[in-house]
Amino acid sequence: MPTFTGEQATHYDSRITRLVPGYELLHQLTNAQLLATLADNAHILVVGAGTGKEILALAALNPTWQFTAQDTSSDMLAIAKQAFEEHGIAKRVNVIEGELDKLSTKADAAVCLLVMHFLKDDGSKKQLLKNIKANLNKGANLFISDLMKPETDFEREAQITVCADLGLSDAGQAYTAQNLESEFYPLDRMRLSELLNECKYGIPKLYFKALGFSGYVVK
Ligand SMILES: C[S@@+](CC[C@H](N)C(=O)[O-])C[C@H]1O[C@@H](n2cnc3c(N)ncnc32)[C@H](O)[C@@H]1O
């Protein structure tokens, strides 16, 4: 997994849109569904909140939503915290650094975008999904997006082509092609459904697909 420290954190916001085809659309579609489903007093758990982009956008969508921003990288969260202050929303966000544990407030929805694919399927993914479930109110949706196992033998190559179109340098393309093989632990749809089922979630509904990246909503 990338370390998400130092330059990987400071350059994150400018790099990620070149690495994930449809990054902004994924967030837009996720946020629109949260807006469609949540009340004004909702509490949203953002797992792997990173530099805080999701929360900034969601806080602007509804001025009374409250958030928990959890992440294991203090460098990513330092950027997030500064952004929350700058946008005057710090009081609405409970920031948690470290692995997700039991929170004092249960959430009305959870968002976990581009995080679980970095965890091995050795019990680590399952633990994360269980921890999220334990912090959700009954009937709450989880929006989760990850790099999946390729469904064709040309999908990854096409993904790098799109990254080039999005402005990724030649060196970045070579590095990314290698990283997709070595730094991610992608699942196929069947295994994802199985894991979700083992963690007491229902049937995941696909709402986003851009080559290797899929987004599902599940409760
Ligand atoms: C690719 S970034 C995604 C950030 C943000 N969700 C987004 O969509 O831009 C992955 C984030 O997951 C965090 N992360 C990795 N393992 C984690 C874990 N077990 N629990 C929570 N966050 C984790 C990393 O520190 C990093 O900030």
CSV table of N, CA and C in Angstrom, one decimal, residues 32-161:
chain,number,residue,atom,x,y,z
A,32,ALA,N,-24.6,12.5,-4.3
A,32,ALA,CA,-26.0,12.7,-4.7
A,32,ALA,C,-26.9,11.7,-4.0
A,33,GLN,N,-26.4,10.4,-3.9
A,33,GLN,CA,-27.2,9.4,-3.2
A,33,GLN,C,-27.4,9.7,-1.7
A,34,LEU,N,-26.3,10.2,-1.1
A,34,LEU,CA,-26.4,10.6,0.3
A,34,LEU,C,-27.4,11.7,0.4
A,35,LEU,N,-27.4,12.7,-0.5
A,35,LEU,CA,-28.4,13.8,-0.4
A,35,LEU,C,-29.8,13.2,-0.6
A,36,ALA,N,-30.0,12.2,-1.4
A,36,ALA,CA,-31.3,11.7,-1.7
A,36,ALA,C,-31.8,10.8,-0.6
A,37,THR,N,-30.9,10.4,0.3
A,37,THR,CA,-31.4,9.4,1.3
A,37,THR,C,-31.3,9.9,2.8
A,38,LEU,N,-30.6,10.9,3.0
A,38,LEU,CA,-30.3,11.3,4.4
A,38,LEU,C,-31.1,12.5,4.9
A,39,ALA,N,-31.5,12.5,6.2
A,39,ALA,CA,-32.2,13.7,6.8
A,39,ALA,C,-31.2,14.8,7.1
A,40,ASP,N,-31.7,15.9,7.5
A,40,ASP,CA,-30.8,17.1,7.9
A,40,ASP,C,-29.9,16.8,9.1
A,41,ASN,N,-30.4,15.9,10.0
A,41,ASN,CA,-29.6,15.7,11.2
A,41,ASN,C,-28.7,14.5,11.1
A,42,ALA,N,-28.4,14.1,9.8
A,42,ALA,CA,-27.6,12.8,9.6
A,42,ALA,C,-26.2,13.0,10.1
A,43,HIS,N,-25.6,11.8,10.5
A,43,HIS,CA,-24.2,11.7,10.8
A,43,HIS,C,-23.6,10.7,9.9
A,44,ILE,N,-22.5,11.2,9.2
A,44,ILE,CA,-21.9,10.3,8.1
A,44,ILE,C,-20.5,9.9,8.5
A,45,LEU,N,-20.3,8.6,8.5
A,45,LEU,CA,-18.9,8.1,8.8
A,45,LEU,C,-18.1,8.0,7.5
A,46,VAL,N,-17.0,8.7,7.4
A,46,VAL,CA,-16.2,8.6,6.2
A,46,VAL,C,-14.9,7.9,6.6
A,47,VAL,N,-14.8,6.7,6.1
A,47,VAL,CA,-13.7,5.8,6.4
A,47,VAL,C,-12.6,6.0,5.3
A,48,GLY,N,-11.4,6.3,5.8
A,48,GLY,CA,-10.3,6.6,4.9
A,48,GLY,C,-10.6,8.0,4.3
A,49,ALA,N,-10.8,8.9,5.2
A,49,ALA,CA,-11.3,10.3,4.7
A,49,ALA,C,-10.2,11.0,4.0
A,50,GLY,N,-8.9,10.6,4.1
A,50,GLY,CA,-7.8,11.2,3.4
A,50,GLY,C,-7.7,12.7,3.7
A,51,THR,N,-7.6,13.5,2.6
A,51,THR,CA,-7.4,14.9,2.7
A,51,THR,C,-8.7,15.7,3.0
A,52,GLY,N,-9.8,14.9,3.1
A,52,GLY,CA,-11.0,15.6,3.5
A,52,GLY,C,-11.9,16.0,2.4
A,53,LYS,N,-11.6,15.6,1.2
A,53,LYS,CA,-12.4,16.1,0.0
A,53,LYS,C,-13.8,15.7,0.1
A,54,GLU,N,-14.1,14.5,0.4
A,54,GLU,CA,-15.5,14.0,0.5
A,54,GLU,C,-16.3,14.9,1.5
A,55,ILE,N,-15.7,15.1,2.7
A,55,ILE,CA,-16.4,15.8,3.7
A,55,ILE,C,-16.6,17.3,3.3
A,56,LEU,N,-15.7,17.9,2.7
A,56,LEU,CA,-15.8,19.3,2.2
A,56,LEU,C,-17.0,19.4,1.3
A,57,ALA,N,-17.1,18.4,0.3
A,57,ALA,CA,-18.2,18.5,-0.6
A,57,ALA,C,-19.5,18.2,0.0
A,58,LEU,N,-19.5,17.2,0.9
A,58,LEU,CA,-20.8,16.8,1.6
A,58,LEU,C,-21.3,17.9,2.5
A,59,ALA,N,-20.3,18.6,3.2
A,59,ALA,CA,-20.7,19.6,4.2
A,59,ALA,C,-21.3,20.8,3.4
A,60,ALA,N,-20.9,21.0,2.2
A,60,ALA,CA,-21.5,22.1,1.4
A,60,ALA,C,-22.9,21.7,0.9
A,61,LEU,N,-23.1,20.4,0.7
A,61,LEU,CA,-24.4,19.9,0.2
A,61,LEU,C,-25.5,20.1,1.2
A,62,ASN,N,-25.2,19.9,2.5
A,62,ASN,CA,-26.2,20.0,3.6
A,62,ASN,C,-25.5,20.7,4.8
A,63,PRO,N,-25.9,21.9,5.2
A,63,PRO,CA,-25.2,22.6,6.2
A,63,PRO,C,-25.3,22.1,7.6
A,64,THR,N,-26.2,21.1,7.8
A,64,THR,CA,-26.4,20.6,9.2
A,64,THR,C,-25.9,19.1,9.4
A,65,TRP,N,-25.4,18.5,8.3
A,65,TRP,CA,-24.9,17.1,8.5
A,65,TRP,C,-23.6,17.2,9.4
A,66,GLN,N,-23.4,16.1,10.2
A,66,GLN,CA,-22.2,16.0,11.0
A,66,GLN,C,-21.4,14.8,10.5
A,67,PHE,N,-20.1,14.8,10.8
A,67,PHE,CA,-19.3,13.8,10.1
A,67,PHE,C,-18.3,13.2,11.2
A,68,THR,N,-17.9,11.9,10.9
A,68,THR,CA,-16.7,11.4,11.5
A,68,THR,C,-15.7,11.1,10.4
A,69,ALA,N,-14.5,11.7,10.5
A,69,ALA,CA,-13.5,11.5,9.5
A,69,ALA,C,-12.4,10.6,10.1
A,70,GLN,N,-12.3,9.3,9.5
A,70,GLN,CA,-11.4,8.4,10.1
A,70,GLN,C,-10.3,8.0,9.0
A,71,ASP,N,-9.1,7.9,9.5
A,71,ASP,CA,-8.0,7.6,8.5
A,71,ASP,C,-6.8,7.1,9.4
A,72,THR,N,-6.0,6.2,8.8
A,72,THR,CA,-4.8,5.7,9.5
A,72,THR,C,-3.6,6.6,9.2
A,73,SER,N,-3.7,7.6,8.3
A,73,SER,CA,-2.5,8.4,8.0
A,73,SER,C,-2.7,9.8,8.7
A,74,SER,N,-1.7,10.1,9.6
A,74,SER,CA,-1.8,11.4,10.2
A,74,SER,C,-1.5,12.5,9.2
A,75,ASP,N,-0.7,12.3,8.2
A,75,ASP,CA,-0.3,13.3,7.3
A,75,ASP,C,-1.5,13.7,6.4
A,76,MET,N,-2.3,12.7,6.0
A,76,MET,CA,-3.5,13.0,5.2
A,76,MET,C,-4.5,13.7,6.1
A,77,LEU,N,-4.7,13.3,7.3
A,77,LEU,CA,-5.6,14.0,8.2
A,77,LEU,C,-5.2,15.4,8.6
A,78,ALA,N,-3.9,15.6,8.6
A,78,ALA,CA,-3.4,17.0,8.9
A,78,ALA,C,-3.9,17.9,7.8
A,79,ILE,N,-3.8,17.5,6.6
A,79,ILE,CA,-4.3,18.3,5.5
A,79,ILE,C,-5.8,18.5,5.6
A,80,ALA,N,-6.5,17.4,5.9
A,80,ALA,CA,-8.0,17.5,6.1
A,80,ALA,C,-8.4,18.5,7.2
A,81,LYS,N,-7.7,18.4,8.3
A,81,LYS,CA,-8.1,19.2,9.4
A,81,LYS,C,-7.9,20.7,9.1
A,82,GLN,N,-6.8,21.0,8.4
A,82,GLN,CA,-6.6,22.4,8.0
A,82,GLN,C,-7.7,22.8,7.0
A,83,ALA,N,-8.1,22.0,6.1
A,83,ALA,CA,-9.1,22.3,5.2
A,83,ALA,C,-10.5,22.5,5.9
A,84,PHE,N,-10.7,21.7,6.9
A,84,PHE,CA,-12.0,21.8,7.7
A,84,PHE,C,-12.0,23.2,8.4
A,85,GLU,N,-10.8,23.6,8.9
A,85,GLU,CA,-10.7,24.9,9.6
A,85,GLU,C,-11.0,26.0,8.6
A,86,GLU,N,-10.3,25.9,7.4
A,86,GLU,CA,-10.4,27.0,6.4
A,86,GLU,C,-11.8,27.2,5.9
A,87,HIS,N,-12.5,26.0,5.8
A,87,HIS,CA,-13.9,26.1,5.3
A,87,HIS,C,-15.0,26.3,6.4
A,88,GLY,N,-14.5,26.5,7.7
A,88,GLY,CA,-15.4,26.8,8.8
A,88,GLY,C,-16.3,25.6,9.1
A,89,ILE,N,-15.8,24.4,8.9
A,89,ILE,CA,-16.7,23.2,9.2
A,89,ILE,C,-16.1,22.3,10.3
A,90,ALA,N,-15.0,22.8,10.9
A,90,ALA,CA,-14.2,21.9,11.8
A,90,ALA,C,-15.1,21.4,13.0
A,91,LYS,N,-16.0,22.2,13.4
A,91,LYS,CA,-16.9,21.9,14.6
A,91,LYS,C,-17.9,20.7,14.2
A,92,ARG,N,-18.1,20.5,12.9
A,92,ARG,CA,-19.0,19.5,12.4
A,92,ARG,C,-18.3,18.2,12.2
A,93,VAL,N,-17.0,18.1,12.4
A,93,VAL,CA,-16.3,16.9,12.0
A,93,VAL,C,-15.5,16.4,13.3
A,94,ASN,N,-15.8,15.1,13.6
A,94,ASN,CA,-15.0,14.4,14.6
A,94,ASN,C,-13.9,13.6,13.9
A,95,VAL,N,-12.7,14.0,14.1
A,95,VAL,CA,-11.5,13.4,13.4
A,95,VAL,C,-11.0,12.2,14.2
A,96,ILE,N,-10.8,11.1,13.6
A,96,ILE,CA,-10.3,9.9,14.3
A,96,ILE,C,-9.1,9.4,13.5
A,97,GLU,N,-7.9,9.4,14.2
A,97,GLU,CA,-6.7,8.9,13.5
A,97,GLU,C,-6.4,7.5,14.0
A,98,GLY,N,-6.2,6.5,13.1
A,98,GLY,CA,-6.0,5.1,13.5
A,98,GLY,C,-7.1,4.2,13.0
A,99,GLU,N,-6.9,2.9,13.3
A,99,GLU,CA,-7.9,2.0,12.8
A,99,GLU,C,-9.3,2.3,13.3
A,100,LEU,N,-10.3,2.0,12.6
A,100,LEU,CA,-11.7,2.3,13.0
A,100,LEU,C,-12.1,1.4,14.1
A,101,ASP,N,-12.5,2.0,15.2
A,101,ASP,CA,-12.9,1.3,16.4
A,101,ASP,C,-14.4,1.7,16.7
A,102,LYS,N,-14.9,1.3,17.9
A,102,LYS,CA,-16.2,1.7,18.2
A,102,LYS,C,-16.3,3.2,18.5
A,103,LEU,N,-17.3,3.8,17.8
A,103,LEU,CA,-17.5,5.3,17.9
A,103,LEU,C,-18.6,5.5,18.9
A,104,SER,N,-18.6,6.7,19.5
A,104,SER,CA,-19.6,7.1,20.5
A,104,SER,C,-21.0,7.3,19.8
A,105,THR,N,-21.0,7.7,18.5
A,105,THR,CA,-22.2,7.9,17.8
A,105,THR,C,-22.3,7.0,16.6
A,106,LYS,N,-23.5,6.3,16.5
A,106,LYS,CA,-23.7,5.5,15.3
A,106,LYS,C,-24.0,6.4,14.1
A,107,ALA,N,-23.6,5.9,12.9
A,107,ALA,CA,-23.7,6.8,11.7
A,107,ALA,C,-25.0,6.4,11.0
A,108,ASP,N,-25.5,7.3,10.2
A,108,ASP,CA,-26.7,7.1,9.3
A,108,ASP,C,-26.3,6.6,8.0
A,109,ALA,N,-25.0,6.8,7.6
A,109,ALA,CA,-24.4,6.3,6.4
A,109,ALA,C,-22.9,6.2,6.5
A,110,ALA,N,-22.3,5.4,5.8
A,110,ALA,CA,-20.8,5.3,5.7
A,110,ALA,C,-20.4,5.4,4.3
A,111,VAL,N,-19.2,6.0,4.1
A,111,VAL,CA,-18.6,6.1,2.8
A,111,VAL,C,-17.1,5.6,3.0
A,112,CYS,N,-16.8,4.7,2.1
A,112,CYS,CA,-15.4,4.1,2.1
A,112,CYS,C,-14.9,4.0,0.7
A,113,LEU,N,-14.4,5.1,0.2
A,113,LEU,CA,-14.0,5.2,-1.2
A,113,LEU,C,-12.5,5.0,-1.4
A,114,LEU,N,-12.1,4.0,-2.2
A,114,LEU,CA,-10.7,3.8,-2.6
A,114,LEU,C,-9.8,3.4,-1.4
A,115,VAL,N,-10.3,2.7,-0.5
A,115,VAL,CA,-9.6,2.3,0.7
A,115,VAL,C,-9.4,0.8,0.9
A,116,MET,N,-10.5,0.0,0.8
A,116,MET,CA,-10.4,-1.4,1.2
A,116,MET,C,-9.5,-2.2,0.2
A,117,HIS,N,-9.3,-1.6,-1.0
A,117,HIS,CA,-8.5,-2.4,-2.0
A,117,HIS,C,-7.0,-2.5,-1.5
A,118,PHE,N,-6.6,-1.6,-0.6
A,118,PHE,CA,-5.3,-1.7,-0.1
A,118,PHE,C,-5.1,-2.7,1.0
A,119,LEU,N,-6.2,-3.3,1.5
A,119,LEU,CA,-6.1,-4.3,2.6
A,119,LEU,C,-6.1,-5.7,2.0
A,120,LYS,N,-5.3,-6.6,2.6
A,120,LYS,CA,-5.3,-8.0,2.1
A,120,LYS,C,-6.6,-8.7,2.5
A,121,ASP,N,-6.9,-9.7,1.7
A,121,ASP,CA,-8.1,-10.5,2.0
A,121,ASP,C,-7.6,-11.7,2.9
A,122,ASP,N,-7.0,-11.3,4.0
A,122,ASP,CA,-6.5,-12.3,5.0
A,122,ASP,C,-7.2,-12.1,6.3
A,123,GLY,N,-8.4,-11.5,6.2
A,123,GLY,CA,-9.1,-11.1,7.5
A,123,GLY,C,-9.2,-9.6,7.6
A,124,SER,N,-8.2,-8.9,6.9
A,124,SER,CA,-8.2,-7.4,7.1
A,124,SER,C,-9.4,-6.7,6.5
A,125,LYS,N,-9.7,-7.1,5.3
A,125,LYS,CA,-10.9,-6.5,4.6
A,125,LYS,C,-12.2,-6.8,5.5
A,126,LYS,N,-12.2,-8.0,5.9
A,126,LYS,CA,-13.4,-8.5,6.7
A,126,LYS,C,-13.5,-7.6,8.0
A,127,GLN,N,-12.4,-7.4,8.6
A,127,GLN,CA,-12.4,-6.7,9.9
A,127,GLN,C,-12.9,-5.2,9.7
A,128,LEU,N,-12.4,-4.6,8.6
A,128,LEU,CA,-12.8,-3.3,8.2
A,128,LEU,C,-14.3,-3.2,8.0
A,129,LEU,N,-14.8,-4.2,7.2
A,129,LEU,CA,-16.3,-4.2,6.9
A,129,LEU,C,-17.1,-4.4,8.2
A,130,LYS,N,-16.6,-5.3,9.1
A,130,LYS,CA,-17.3,-5.5,10.4
A,130,LYS,C,-17.3,-4.3,11.2
A,131,ASN,N,-16.1,-3.6,11.3
A,131,ASN,CA,-16.0,-2.4,12.1
A,131,ASN,C,-17.0,-1.3,11.6
A,132,ILE,N,-17.1,-1.2,10.2
A,132,ILE,CA,-18.0,-0.2,9.7
A,132,ILE,C,-19.5,-0.6,10.1
A,133,LYS,N,-19.8,-1.8,9.9
A,133,LYS,CA,-21.2,-2.3,10.2
A,133,LYS,C,-21.5,-2.0,11.7
A,134,ALA,N,-20.5,-2.2,12.6
A,134,ALA,CA,-20.8,-2.0,14.0
A,134,ALA,C,-21.0,-0.6,14.4
A,135,ASN,N,-20.7,0.3,13.5
A,135,ASN,CA,-20.8,1.8,13.7
A,135,ASN,C,-22.0,2.4,13.0
A,136,LEU,N,-22.8,1.5,12.3
A,136,LEU,CA,-23.9,2.0,11.5
A,136,LEU,C,-25.3,1.8,12.2
A,137,ASN,N,-26.2,2.7,12.1
A,137,ASN,CA,-27.5,2.5,12.5
A,137,ASN,C,-28.2,1.5,11.6
A,138,LYS,N,-29.2,0.8,12.1
A,138,LYS,CA,-29.9,-0.2,11.3
A,138,LYS,C,-30.5,0.5,10.0
A,139,GLY,N,-30.3,-0.2,8.9
A,139,GLY,CA,-30.8,0.3,7.7
A,139,GLY,C,-29.9,1.3,7.0
A,140,ALA,N,-28.8,1.6,7.6
A,140,ALA,CA,-27.9,2.7,7.0
A,140,ALA,C,-27.1,2.1,5.8
A,141,ASN,N,-26.9,2.9,4.8
A,141,ASN,CA,-26.2,2.5,3.6
A,141,ASN,C,-24.7,2.7,3.8
A,142,LEU,N,-23.9,1.7,3.2
A,142,LEU,CA,-22.5,1.9,3.1
A,142,LEU,C,-22.2,2.1,1.6
A,143,PHE,N,-21.5,3.1,1.2
A,143,PHE,CA,-21.1,3.4,-0.2
A,143,PHE,C,-19.6,3.0,-0.2
A,144,ILE,N,-19.3,2.0,-1.0
A,144,ILE,CA,-17.9,1.5,-1.0
A,144,ILE,C,-17.4,1.3,-2.4
A,145,SER,N,-16.2,1.8,-2.7
A,145,SER,CA,-15.6,1.7,-4.0
A,145,SER,C,-14.2,1.3,-3.9
A,146,ASP,N,-13.8,0.4,-4.8
A,146,ASP,CA,-12.5,-0.2,-4.8
A,146,ASP,C,-12.1,-0.6,-6.3
A,147,LEU,N,-10.8,-0.8,-6.4
A,147,LEU,CA,-10.3,-1.4,-7.6
A,147,LEU,C,-10.6,-2.9,-7.5
A,148,MET,N,-11.3,-3.4,-8.6
A,148,MET,CA,-11.7,-4.8,-8.6
A,148,MET,C,-10.7,-5.6,-9.5
A,149,LYS,N,-10.8,-6.9,-9.4
A,149,LYS,CA,-10.0,-7.8,-10.3
A,149,LYS,C,-10.5,-7.5,-11.7
A,150,PRO,N,-9.5,-7.5,-12.7
A,150,PRO,CA,-9.9,-7.2,-14.1
A,150,PRO,C,-10.9,-8.2,-14.6
A,151,GLU,N,-11.9,-7.7,-15.4
A,151,GLU,CA,-12.9,-8.6,-15.9
A,151,GLU,C,-12.5,-9.0,-17.3
A,152,THR,N,-11.5,-8.3,-17.9
A,152,THR,CA,-11.0,-8.7,-19.2
A,152,THR,C,-9.5,-8.6,-19.2
A,153,ASP,N,-8.8,-9.2,-20.2
A,153,ASP,CA,-7.3,-9.2,-20.1
A,153,ASP,C,-6.8,-7.9,-20.7
A,154,PHE,N,-7.7,-7.0,-21.1
A,154,PHE,CA,-7.2,-5.7,-21.7
A,154,PHE,C,-7.6,-4.5,-20.8
A,155,GLU,N,-8.3,-4.8,-19.7
A,155,GLU,CA,-8.9,-3.7,-18.9
A,155,GLU,C,-7.8,-2.8,-18.2
A,156,ARG,N,-6.8,-3.5,-17.6
A,156,ARG,CA,-5.7,-2.7,-17.0
A,156,ARG,C,-5.0,-1.8,-18.0
A,157,GLU,N,-4.7,-2.4,-19.1
A,157,GLU,CA,-3.9,-1.6,-20.2
A,157,GLU,C,-4.7,-0.4,-20.6
A,158,ALA,N,-6.0,-0.6,-20.7
A,158,ALA,CA,-6.9,0.5,-21.1
A,158,ALA,C,-6.9,1.6,-20.0
A,159,GLN,N,-6.9,1.1,-18.8
A,159,GLN,CA,-6.9,2.0,-17.6
A,159,GLN,C,-5.7,2.9,-17.7
A,160,ILE,N,-4.5,2.4,-18.0
A,160,ILE,CA,-3.3,3.2,-18.1
A,160,ILE,C,-3.4,4.2,-19.2
A,161,THR,N,-4.1,3.8,-20.3
A,161,THR,CA,-4.3,4.7,-21.4
A,161,THR,C,-5.1,5.9,-21.0
